[in-house]
PDB file of C-alpha atoms in Angstrom:
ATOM      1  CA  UNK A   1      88.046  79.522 124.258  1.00 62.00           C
ATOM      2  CA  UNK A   2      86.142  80.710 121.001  1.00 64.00           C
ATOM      3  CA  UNK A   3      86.797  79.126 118.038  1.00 75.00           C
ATOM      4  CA  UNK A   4      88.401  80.416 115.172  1.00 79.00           C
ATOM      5  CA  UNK A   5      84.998  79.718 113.184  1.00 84.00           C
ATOM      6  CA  UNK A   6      82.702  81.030 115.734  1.00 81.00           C
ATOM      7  CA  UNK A   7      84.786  84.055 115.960  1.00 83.00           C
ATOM      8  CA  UNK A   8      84.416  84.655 112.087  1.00 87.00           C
ATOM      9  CA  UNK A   9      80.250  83.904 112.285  1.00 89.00           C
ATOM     10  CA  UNK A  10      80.209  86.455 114.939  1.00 89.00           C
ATOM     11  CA  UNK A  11      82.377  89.177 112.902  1.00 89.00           C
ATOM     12  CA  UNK A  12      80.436  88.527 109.549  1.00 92.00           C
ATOM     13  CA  UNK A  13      76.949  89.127 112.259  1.00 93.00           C
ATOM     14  CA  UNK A  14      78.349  92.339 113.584  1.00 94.00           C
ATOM     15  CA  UNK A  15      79.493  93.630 110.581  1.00 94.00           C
ATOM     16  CA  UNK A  16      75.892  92.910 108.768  1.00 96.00           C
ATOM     17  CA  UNK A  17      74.549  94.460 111.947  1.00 95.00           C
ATOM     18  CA  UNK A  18      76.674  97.822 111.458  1.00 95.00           C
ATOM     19  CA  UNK A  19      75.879  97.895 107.940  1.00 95.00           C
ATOM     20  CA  UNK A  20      72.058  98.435 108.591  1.00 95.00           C
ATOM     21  CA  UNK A  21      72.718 100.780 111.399  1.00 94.00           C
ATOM     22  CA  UNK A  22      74.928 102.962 109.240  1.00 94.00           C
ATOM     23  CA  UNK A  23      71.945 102.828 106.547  1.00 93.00           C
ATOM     24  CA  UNK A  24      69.303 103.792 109.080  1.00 90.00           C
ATOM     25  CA  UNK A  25      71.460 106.286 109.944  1.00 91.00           C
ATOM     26  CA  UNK A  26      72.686 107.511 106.839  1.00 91.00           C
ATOM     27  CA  UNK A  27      70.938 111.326 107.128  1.00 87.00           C
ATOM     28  CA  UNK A  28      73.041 112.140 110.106  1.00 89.00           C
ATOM     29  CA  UNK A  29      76.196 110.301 108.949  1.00 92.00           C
ATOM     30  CA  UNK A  30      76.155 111.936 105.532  1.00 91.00           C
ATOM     31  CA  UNK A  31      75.670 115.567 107.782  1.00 88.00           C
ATOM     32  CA  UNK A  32      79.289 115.001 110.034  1.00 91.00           C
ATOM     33  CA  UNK A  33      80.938 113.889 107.184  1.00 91.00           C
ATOM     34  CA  UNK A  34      80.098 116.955 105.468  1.00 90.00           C
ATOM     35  CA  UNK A  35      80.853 118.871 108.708  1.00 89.00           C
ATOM     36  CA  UNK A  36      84.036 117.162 109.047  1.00 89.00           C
ATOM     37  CA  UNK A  37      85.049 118.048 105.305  1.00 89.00           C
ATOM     38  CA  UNK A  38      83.847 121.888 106.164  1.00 86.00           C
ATOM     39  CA  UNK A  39      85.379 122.759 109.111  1.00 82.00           C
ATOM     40  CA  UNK A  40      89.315 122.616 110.893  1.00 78.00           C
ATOM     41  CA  UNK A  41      88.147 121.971 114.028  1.00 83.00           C
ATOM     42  CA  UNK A  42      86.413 118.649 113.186  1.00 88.00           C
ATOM     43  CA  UNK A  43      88.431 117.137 110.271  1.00 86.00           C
ATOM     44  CA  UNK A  44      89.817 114.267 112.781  1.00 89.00           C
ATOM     45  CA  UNK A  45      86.726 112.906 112.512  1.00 91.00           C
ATOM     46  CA  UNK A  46      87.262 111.165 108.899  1.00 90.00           C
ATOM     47  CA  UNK A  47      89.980 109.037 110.856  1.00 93.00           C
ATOM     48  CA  UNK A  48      88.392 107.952 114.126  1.00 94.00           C
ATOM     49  CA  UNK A  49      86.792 104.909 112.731  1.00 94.00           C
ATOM     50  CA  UNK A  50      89.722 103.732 111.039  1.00 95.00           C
ATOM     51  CA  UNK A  51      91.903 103.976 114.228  1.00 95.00           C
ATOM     52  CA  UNK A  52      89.366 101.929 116.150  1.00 94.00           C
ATOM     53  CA  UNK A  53      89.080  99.521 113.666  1.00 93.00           C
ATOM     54  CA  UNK A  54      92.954  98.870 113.512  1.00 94.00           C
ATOM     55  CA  UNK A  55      93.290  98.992 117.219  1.00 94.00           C
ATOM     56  CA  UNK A  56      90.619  96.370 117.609  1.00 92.00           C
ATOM     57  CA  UNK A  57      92.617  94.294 115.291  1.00 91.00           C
ATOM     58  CA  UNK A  58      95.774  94.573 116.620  1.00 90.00           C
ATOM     59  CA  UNK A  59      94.281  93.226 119.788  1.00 86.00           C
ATOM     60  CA  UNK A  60      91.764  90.692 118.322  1.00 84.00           C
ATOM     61  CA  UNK A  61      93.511  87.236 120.014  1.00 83.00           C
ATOM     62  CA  UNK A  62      92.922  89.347 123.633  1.00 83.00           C
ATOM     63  CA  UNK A  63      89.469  90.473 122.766  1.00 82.00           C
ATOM     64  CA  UNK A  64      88.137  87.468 121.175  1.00 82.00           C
ATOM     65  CA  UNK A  65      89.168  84.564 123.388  1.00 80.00           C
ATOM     66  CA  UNK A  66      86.240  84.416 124.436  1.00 79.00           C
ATOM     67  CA  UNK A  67      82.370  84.896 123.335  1.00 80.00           C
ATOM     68  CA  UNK A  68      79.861  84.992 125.805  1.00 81.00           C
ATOM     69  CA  UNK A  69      77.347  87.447 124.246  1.00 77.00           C
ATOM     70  CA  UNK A  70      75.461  89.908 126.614  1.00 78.00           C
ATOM     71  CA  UNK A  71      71.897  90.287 125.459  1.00 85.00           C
ATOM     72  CA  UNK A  72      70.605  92.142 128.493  1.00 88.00           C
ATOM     73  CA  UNK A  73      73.117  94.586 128.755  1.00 88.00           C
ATOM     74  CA  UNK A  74      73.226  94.902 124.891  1.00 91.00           C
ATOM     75  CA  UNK A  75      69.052  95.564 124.700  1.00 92.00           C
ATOM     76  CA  UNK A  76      69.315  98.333 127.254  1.00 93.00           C
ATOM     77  CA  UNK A  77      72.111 100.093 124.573  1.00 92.00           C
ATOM     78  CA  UNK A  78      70.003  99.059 121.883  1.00 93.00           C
ATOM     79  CA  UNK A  79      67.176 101.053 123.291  1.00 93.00           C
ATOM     80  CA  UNK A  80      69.090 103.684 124.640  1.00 92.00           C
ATOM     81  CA  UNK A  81      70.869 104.650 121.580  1.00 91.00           C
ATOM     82  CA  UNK A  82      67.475 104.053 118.869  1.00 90.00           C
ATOM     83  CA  UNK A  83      65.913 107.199 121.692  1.00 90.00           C
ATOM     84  CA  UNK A  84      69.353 108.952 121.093  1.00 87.00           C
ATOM     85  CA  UNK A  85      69.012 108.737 117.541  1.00 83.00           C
ATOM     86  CA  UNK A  86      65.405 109.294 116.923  1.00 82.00           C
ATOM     87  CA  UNK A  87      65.348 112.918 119.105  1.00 81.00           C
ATOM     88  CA  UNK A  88      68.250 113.920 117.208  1.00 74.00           C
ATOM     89  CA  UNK A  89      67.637 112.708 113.757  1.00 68.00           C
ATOM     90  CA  UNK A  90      64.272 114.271 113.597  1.00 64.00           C
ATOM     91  CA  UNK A  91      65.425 117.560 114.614  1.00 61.00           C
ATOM     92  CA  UNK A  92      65.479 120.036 111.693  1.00 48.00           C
ATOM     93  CA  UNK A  93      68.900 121.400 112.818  1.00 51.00           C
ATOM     94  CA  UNK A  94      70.174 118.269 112.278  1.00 48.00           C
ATOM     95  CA  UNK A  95      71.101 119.448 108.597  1.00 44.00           C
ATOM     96  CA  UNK A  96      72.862 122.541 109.692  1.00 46.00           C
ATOM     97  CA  UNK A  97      75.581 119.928 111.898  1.00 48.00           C
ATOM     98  CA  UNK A  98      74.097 121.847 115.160  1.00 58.00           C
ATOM     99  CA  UNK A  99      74.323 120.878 118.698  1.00 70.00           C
ATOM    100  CA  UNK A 100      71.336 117.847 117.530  1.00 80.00           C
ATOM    101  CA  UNK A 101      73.892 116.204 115.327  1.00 86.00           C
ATOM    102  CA  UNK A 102      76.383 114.992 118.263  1.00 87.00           C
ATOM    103  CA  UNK A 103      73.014 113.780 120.050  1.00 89.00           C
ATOM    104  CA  UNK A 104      72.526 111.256 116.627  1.00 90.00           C
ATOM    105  CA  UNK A 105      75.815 110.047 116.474  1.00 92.00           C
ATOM    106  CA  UNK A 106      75.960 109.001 119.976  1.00 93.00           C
ATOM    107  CA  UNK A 107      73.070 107.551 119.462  1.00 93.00           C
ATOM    108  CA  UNK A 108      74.455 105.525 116.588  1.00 94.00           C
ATOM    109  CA  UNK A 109      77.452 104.971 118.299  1.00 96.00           C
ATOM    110  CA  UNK A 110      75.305 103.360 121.496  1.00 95.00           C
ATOM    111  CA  UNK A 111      73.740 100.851 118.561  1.00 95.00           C
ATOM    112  CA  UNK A 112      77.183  99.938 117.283  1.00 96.00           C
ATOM    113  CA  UNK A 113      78.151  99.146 120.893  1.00 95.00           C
ATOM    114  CA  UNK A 114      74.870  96.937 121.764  1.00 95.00           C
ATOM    115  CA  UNK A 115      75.597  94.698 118.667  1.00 94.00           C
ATOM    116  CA  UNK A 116      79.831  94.186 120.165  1.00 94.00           C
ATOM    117  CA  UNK A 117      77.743  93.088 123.269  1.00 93.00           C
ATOM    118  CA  UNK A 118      75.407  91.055 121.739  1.00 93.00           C
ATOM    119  CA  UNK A 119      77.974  89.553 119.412  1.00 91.00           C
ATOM    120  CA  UNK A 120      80.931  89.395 121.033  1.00 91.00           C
ATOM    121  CA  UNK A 121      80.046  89.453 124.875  1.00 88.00           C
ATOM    122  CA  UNK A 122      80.896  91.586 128.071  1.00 89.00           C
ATOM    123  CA  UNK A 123      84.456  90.222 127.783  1.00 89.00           C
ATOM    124  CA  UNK A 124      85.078  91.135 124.446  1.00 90.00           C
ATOM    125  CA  UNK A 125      83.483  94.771 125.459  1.00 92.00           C
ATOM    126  CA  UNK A 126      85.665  95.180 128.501  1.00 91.00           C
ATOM    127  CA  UNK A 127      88.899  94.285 126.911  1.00 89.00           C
ATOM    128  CA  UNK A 128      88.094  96.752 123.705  1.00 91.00           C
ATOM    129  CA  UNK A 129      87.098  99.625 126.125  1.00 93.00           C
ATOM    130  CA  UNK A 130      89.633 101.675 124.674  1.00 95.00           C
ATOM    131  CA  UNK A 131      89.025 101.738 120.920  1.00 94.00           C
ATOM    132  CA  UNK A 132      85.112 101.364 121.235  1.00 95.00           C
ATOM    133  CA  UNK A 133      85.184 105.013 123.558  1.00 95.00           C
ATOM    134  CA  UNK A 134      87.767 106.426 120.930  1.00 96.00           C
ATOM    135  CA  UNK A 135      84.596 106.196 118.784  1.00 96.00           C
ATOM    136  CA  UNK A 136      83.571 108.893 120.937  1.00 95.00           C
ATOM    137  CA  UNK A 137      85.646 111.314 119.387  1.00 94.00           C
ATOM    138  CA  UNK A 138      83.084 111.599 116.385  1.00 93.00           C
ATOM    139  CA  UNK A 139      80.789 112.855 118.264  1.00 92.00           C
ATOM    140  CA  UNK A 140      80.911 116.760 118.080  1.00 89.00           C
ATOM    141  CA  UNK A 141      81.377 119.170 120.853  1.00 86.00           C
ATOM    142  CA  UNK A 142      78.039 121.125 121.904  1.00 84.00           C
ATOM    143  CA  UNK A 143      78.575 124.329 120.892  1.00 83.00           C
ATOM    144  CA  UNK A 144      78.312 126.274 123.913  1.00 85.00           C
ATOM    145  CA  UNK A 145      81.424 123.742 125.007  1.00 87.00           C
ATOM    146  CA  UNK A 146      83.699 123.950 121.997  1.00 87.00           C
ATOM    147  CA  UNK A 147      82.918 127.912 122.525  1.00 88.00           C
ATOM    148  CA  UNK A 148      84.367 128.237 126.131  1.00 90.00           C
ATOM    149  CA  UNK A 149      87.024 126.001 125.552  1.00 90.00           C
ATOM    150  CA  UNK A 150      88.229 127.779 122.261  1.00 90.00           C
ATOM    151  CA  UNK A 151      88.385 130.585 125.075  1.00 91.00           C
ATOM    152  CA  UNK A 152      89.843 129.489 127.206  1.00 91.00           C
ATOM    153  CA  UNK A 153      92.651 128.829 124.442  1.00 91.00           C
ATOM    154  CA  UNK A 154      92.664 131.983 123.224  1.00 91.00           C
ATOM    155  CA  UNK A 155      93.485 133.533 126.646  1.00 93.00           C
ATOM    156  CA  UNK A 156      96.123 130.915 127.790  1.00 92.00           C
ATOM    157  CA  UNK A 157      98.027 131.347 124.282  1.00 91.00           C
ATOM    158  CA  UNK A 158      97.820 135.255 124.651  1.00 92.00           C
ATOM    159  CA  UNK A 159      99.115 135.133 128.700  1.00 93.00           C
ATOM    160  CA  UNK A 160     102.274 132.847 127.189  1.00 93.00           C
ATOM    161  CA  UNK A 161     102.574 135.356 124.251  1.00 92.00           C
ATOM    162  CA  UNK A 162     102.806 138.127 125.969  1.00 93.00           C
ATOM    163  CA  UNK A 163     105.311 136.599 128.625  1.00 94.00           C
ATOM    164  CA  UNK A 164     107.443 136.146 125.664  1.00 93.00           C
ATOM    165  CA  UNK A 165     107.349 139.556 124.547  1.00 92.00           C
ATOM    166  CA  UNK A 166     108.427 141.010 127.586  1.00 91.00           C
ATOM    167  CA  UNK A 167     111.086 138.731 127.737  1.00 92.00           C
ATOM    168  CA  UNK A 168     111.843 139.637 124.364  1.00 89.00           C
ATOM    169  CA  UNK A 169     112.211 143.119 125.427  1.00 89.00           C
ATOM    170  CA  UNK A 170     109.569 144.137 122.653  1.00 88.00           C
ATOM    171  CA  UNK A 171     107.498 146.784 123.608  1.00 90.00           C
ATOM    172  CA  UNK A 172     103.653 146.120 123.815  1.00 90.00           C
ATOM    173  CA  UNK A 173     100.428 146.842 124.850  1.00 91.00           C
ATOM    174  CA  UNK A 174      97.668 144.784 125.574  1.00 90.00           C
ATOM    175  CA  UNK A 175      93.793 144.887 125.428  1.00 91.00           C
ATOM    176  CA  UNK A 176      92.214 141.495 126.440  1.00 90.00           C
ATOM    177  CA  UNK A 177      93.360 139.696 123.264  1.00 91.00           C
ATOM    178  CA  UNK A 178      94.819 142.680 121.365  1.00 91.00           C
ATOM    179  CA  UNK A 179      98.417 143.219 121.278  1.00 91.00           C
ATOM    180  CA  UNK A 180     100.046 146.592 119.707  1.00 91.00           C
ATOM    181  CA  UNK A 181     103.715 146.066 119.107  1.00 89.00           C
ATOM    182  CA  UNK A 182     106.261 148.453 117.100  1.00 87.00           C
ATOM    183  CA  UNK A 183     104.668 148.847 113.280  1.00 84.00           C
ATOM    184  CA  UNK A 184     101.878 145.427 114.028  1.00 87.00           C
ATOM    185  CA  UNK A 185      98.666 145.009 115.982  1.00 89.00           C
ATOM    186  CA  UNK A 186      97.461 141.877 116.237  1.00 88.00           C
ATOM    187  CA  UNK A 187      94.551 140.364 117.745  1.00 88.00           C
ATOM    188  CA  UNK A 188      94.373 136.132 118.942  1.00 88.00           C
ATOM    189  CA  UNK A 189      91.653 135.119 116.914  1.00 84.00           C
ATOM    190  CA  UNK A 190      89.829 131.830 117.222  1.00 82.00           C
ATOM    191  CA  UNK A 191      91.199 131.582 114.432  1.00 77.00           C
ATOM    192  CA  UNK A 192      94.510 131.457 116.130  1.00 76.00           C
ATOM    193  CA  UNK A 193      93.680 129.195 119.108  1.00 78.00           C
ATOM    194  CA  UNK A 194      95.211 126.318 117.629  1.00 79.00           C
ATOM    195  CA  UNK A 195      91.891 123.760 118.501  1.00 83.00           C
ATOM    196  CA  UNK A 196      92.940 121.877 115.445  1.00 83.00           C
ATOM    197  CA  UNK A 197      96.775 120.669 116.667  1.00 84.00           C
ATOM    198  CA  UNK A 198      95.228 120.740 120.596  1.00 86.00           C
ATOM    199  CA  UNK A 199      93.071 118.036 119.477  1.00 88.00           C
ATOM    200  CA  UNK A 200      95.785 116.448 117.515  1.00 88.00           C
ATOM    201  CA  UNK A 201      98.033 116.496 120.348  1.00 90.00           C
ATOM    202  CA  UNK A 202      95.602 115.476 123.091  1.00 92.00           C
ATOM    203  CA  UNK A 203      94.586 112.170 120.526  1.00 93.00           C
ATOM    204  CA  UNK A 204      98.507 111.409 120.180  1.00 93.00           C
ATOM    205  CA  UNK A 205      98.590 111.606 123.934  1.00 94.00           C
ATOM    206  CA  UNK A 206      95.899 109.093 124.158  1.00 94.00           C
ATOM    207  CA  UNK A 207      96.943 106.310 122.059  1.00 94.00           C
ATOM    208  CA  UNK A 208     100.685 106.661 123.125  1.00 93.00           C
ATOM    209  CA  UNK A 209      99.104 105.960 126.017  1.00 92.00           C
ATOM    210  CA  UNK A 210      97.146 103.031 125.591  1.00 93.00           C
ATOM    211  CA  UNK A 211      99.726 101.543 123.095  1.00 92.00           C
ATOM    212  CA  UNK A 212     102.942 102.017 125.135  1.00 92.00           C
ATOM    213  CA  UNK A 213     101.479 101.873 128.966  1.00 90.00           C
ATOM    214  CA  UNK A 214      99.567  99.472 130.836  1.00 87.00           C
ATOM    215  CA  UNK A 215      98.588 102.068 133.834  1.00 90.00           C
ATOM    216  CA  UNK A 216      95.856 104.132 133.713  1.00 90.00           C
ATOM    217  CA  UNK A 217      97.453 106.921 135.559  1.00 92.00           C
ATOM    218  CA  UNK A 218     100.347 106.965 134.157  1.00 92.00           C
ATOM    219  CA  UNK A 219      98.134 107.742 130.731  1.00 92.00           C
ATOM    220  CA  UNK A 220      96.218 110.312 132.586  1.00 93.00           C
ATOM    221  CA  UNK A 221      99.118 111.656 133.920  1.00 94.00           C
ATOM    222  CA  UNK A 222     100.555 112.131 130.128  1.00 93.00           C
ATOM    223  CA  UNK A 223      97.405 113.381 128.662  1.00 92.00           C
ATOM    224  CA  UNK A 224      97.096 116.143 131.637  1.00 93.00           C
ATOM    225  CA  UNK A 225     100.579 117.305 131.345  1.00 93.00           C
ATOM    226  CA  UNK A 226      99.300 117.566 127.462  1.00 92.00           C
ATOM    227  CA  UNK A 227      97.440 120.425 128.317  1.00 90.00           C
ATOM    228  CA  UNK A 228      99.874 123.095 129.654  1.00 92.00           C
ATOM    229  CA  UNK A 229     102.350 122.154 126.767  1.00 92.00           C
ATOM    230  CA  UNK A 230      99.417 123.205 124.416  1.00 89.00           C
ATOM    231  CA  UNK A 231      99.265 126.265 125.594  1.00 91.00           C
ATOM    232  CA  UNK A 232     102.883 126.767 126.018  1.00 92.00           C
ATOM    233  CA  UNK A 233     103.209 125.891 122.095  1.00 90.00           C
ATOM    234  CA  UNK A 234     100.331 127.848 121.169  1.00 90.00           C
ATOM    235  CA  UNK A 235     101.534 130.901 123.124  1.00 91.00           C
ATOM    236  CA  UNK A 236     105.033 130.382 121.016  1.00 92.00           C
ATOM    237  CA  UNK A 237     103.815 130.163 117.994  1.00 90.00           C
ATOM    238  CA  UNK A 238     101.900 133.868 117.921  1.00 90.00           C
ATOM    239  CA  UNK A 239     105.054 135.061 119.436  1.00 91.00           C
ATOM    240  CA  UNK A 240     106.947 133.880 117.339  1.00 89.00           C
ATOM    241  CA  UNK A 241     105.443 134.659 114.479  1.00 89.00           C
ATOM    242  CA  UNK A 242     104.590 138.283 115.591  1.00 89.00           C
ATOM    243  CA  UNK A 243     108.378 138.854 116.498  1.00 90.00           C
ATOM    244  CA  UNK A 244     109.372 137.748 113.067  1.00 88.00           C
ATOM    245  CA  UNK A 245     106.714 140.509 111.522  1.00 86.00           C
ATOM    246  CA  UNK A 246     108.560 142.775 114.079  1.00 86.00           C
ATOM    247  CA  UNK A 247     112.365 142.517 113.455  1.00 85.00           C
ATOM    248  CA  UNK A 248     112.294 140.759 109.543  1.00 85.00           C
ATOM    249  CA  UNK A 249     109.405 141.006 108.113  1.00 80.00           C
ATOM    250  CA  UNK A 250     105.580 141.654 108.407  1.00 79.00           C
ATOM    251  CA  UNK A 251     105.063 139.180 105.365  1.00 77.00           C
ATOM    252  CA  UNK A 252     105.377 136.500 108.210  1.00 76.00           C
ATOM    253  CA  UNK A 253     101.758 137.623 110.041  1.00 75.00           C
ATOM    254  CA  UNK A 254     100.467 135.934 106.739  1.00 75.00           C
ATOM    255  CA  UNK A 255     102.897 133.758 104.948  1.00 68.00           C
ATOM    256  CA  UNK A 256     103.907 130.176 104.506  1.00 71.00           C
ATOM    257  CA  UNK A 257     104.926 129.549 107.941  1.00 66.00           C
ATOM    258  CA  UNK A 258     101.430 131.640 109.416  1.00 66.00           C
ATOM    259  CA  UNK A 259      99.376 128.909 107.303  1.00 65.00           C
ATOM    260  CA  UNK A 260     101.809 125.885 106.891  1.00 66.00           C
ATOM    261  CA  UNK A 261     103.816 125.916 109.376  1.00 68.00           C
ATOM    262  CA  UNK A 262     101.949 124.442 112.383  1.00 74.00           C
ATOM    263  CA  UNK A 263     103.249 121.152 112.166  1.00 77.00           C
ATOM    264  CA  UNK A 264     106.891 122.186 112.816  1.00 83.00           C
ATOM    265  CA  UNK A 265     104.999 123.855 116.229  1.00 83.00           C
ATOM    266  CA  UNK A 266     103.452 120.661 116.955  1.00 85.00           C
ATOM    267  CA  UNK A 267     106.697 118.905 116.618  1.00 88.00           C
ATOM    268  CA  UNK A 268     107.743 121.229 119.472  1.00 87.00           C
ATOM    269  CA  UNK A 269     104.736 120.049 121.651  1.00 89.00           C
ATOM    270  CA  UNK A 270     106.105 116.380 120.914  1.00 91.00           C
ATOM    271  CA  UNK A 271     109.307 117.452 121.774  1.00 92.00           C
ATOM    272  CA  UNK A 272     108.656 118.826 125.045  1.00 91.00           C
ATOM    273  CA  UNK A 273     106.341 115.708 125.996  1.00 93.00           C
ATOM    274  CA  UNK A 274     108.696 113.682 125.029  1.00 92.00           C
ATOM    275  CA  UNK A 275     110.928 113.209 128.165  1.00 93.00           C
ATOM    276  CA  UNK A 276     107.796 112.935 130.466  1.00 92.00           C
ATOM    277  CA  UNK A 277     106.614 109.905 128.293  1.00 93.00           C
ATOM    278  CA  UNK A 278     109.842 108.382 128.026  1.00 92.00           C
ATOM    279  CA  UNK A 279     110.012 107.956 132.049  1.00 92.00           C
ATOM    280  CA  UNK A 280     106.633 107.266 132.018  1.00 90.00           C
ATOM    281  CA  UNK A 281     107.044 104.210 129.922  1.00 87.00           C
ATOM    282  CA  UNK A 282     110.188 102.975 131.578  1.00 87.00           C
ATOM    283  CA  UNK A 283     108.725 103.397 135.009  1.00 83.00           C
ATOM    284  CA  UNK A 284     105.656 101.380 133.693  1.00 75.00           C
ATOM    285  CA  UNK A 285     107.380  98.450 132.226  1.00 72.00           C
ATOM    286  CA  UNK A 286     110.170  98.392 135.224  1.00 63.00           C
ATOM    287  CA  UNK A 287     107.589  97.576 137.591  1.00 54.00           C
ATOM    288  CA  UNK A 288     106.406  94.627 135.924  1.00 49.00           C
ATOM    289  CA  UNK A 289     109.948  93.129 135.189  1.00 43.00           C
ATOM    290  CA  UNK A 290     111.092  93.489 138.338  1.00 40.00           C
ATOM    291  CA  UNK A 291     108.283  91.701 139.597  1.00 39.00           C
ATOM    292  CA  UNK A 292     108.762  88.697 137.342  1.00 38.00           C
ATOM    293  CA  UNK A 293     112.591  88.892 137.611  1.00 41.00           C
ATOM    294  CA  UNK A 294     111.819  88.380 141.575  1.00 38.00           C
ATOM    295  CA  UNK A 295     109.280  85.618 140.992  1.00 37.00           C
ATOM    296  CA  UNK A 296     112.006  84.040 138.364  1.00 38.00           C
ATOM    297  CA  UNK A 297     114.448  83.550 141.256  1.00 39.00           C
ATOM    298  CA  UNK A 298     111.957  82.523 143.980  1.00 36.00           C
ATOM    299  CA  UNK A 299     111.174  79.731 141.355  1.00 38.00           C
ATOM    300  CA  UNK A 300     114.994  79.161 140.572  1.00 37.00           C
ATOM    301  CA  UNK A 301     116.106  78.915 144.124  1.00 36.00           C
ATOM    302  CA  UNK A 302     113.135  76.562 145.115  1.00 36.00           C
ATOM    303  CA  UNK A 303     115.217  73.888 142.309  1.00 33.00           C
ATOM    304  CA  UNK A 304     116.592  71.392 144.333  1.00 34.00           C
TER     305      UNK A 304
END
């Protein structure tokens, strides 16, 4: 059992530690948070250390009982993400935010997780698995990725949209991702692929997940179900909006609710996830009282 003292040494070391990483590795840090400021698709970026840091905290008695620092393991990181960092950071794309910038930060991100291990210890590591991977979500998507996917978007939201139409009973015609409709023509952008609330929604999945469940399938489960429903909101919200611009109003196509309103959209994704996560949660915390319950009376009975 760690002391509280030793525990604090080891915090003030790692924190000193991160401090000089982030000041070798200022170039590339300054270049995503610029990235992150420029660009929609990215802006969750600004939070992702934050949420680490508080989730590490809120679990701090659990993931520093114990410190047995790793030095082995922690050199082979060390190295590994100082090679990361020095192909990307010397690349001259690196100022643009290209595909070389994701290759810095994870190697930063590698040197941030050598000094837990050599700090804190394999323990401490395996028991803060969760918030020290959600550090991966800094990293940005190669391009040729964040392309297909923004894609593959594009054509689920448009198959939804267009089952809604027809439903509707609005006449339209499609073209890949270009839908004519009485007196509008619109077209699903990438614009209008709705990558910023799918990544929302996909990190809400993930820490509901690993704050309300103890069983890893059960949070797969919710965060794959996540990915239908994204669609499914996506696909309502061009619908909706088009139909409005149909029957009210074209002012809606580019209005407050087209540029404000995504949230109340989102809330709909929430909404529909909401009854899978409920039983979700109750089946993963029945399980475990019904064990103890069982054990309780085994005990109770044994009483003379």
């Amino acid at each position: 059992m760690a002391t509280r003292t030793a525990r604090k040494r080891s915090t003030i070391w790692f924190a000193a530690y991160a401090t000089v990483c982030a000041v070798a590795f200022w170039a590339p840090l300054r270049s995503l948070m610029q990235v992150a400021l420029a660009s929609d698709t990215y802006s969750h970026i600004l939070v992702v250390p934050f949420v680490s840091i508080v989730l590490v905290w809120m679990k701090r008695e659990r993931l520093f009982r114990t410190l047995e620092p790793n030095r082995s393991s922690a050199a082979v990181l060390f190295c590994g993400g100082a090679l990361l960092g020095a192909v990307g950071w010397r690349n001259p794309s690196l100022s643009a935010g290209g595909d070389w910038l994701g290759l810095a930060i994870l190697g930063f991100l590698c040197l941030i997780w050598a000094g837990f291990l050599f700090f804190y210890g394999a323990s401490a590591f395996k028991a803060g698995l969760f918030p020290l991977l959600f550090l991966l979500l800094m990293v940005p998507l190669p391009t040729f990725v964040l392309d297909r996917f923004i894609a593959w978007l594009q054509v689920g939201s448009a198959d939804v949209a267009e089952w809604i139409f027809h439903l509707s009973g609005t006449p339209v015609l499609r073209q890949g991702l270009i839908f004519a409709l009485p007196q509008v023509t619109i077209e699903v952008a990438k614009e209008c692929s709705g990558i910023r609330s799918t990544q929302a929604l996909l990190i809400t999945c993930l820490l509901a997940g690993y704050l309300f469940m103890r069983t890893n399938w059960r949070r797969a489960v919710l965060l794959v179900a996540a990915v239908p429903v994204l669609i499914v909101k996506n696909g309502v919200r061009i619908a909706t909006l088009t139909l409005l611009a149909v029957h009210v109003d074209p002012s809606f196509l580019t209005g407050h609710l087209h540029h404000d309103g995504g949230f109340l959209f989102f809330a709909l994704a929430m909404l529909i996830l909401l009854p899978l996560f409920r039983w979700l949660q109750n089946a993963d915390c029945g399980a475990p009282e019904s064990v103890t319950n069982s054990s309780k009376s085994v005990r109770s009975s044994s009483l003379p």
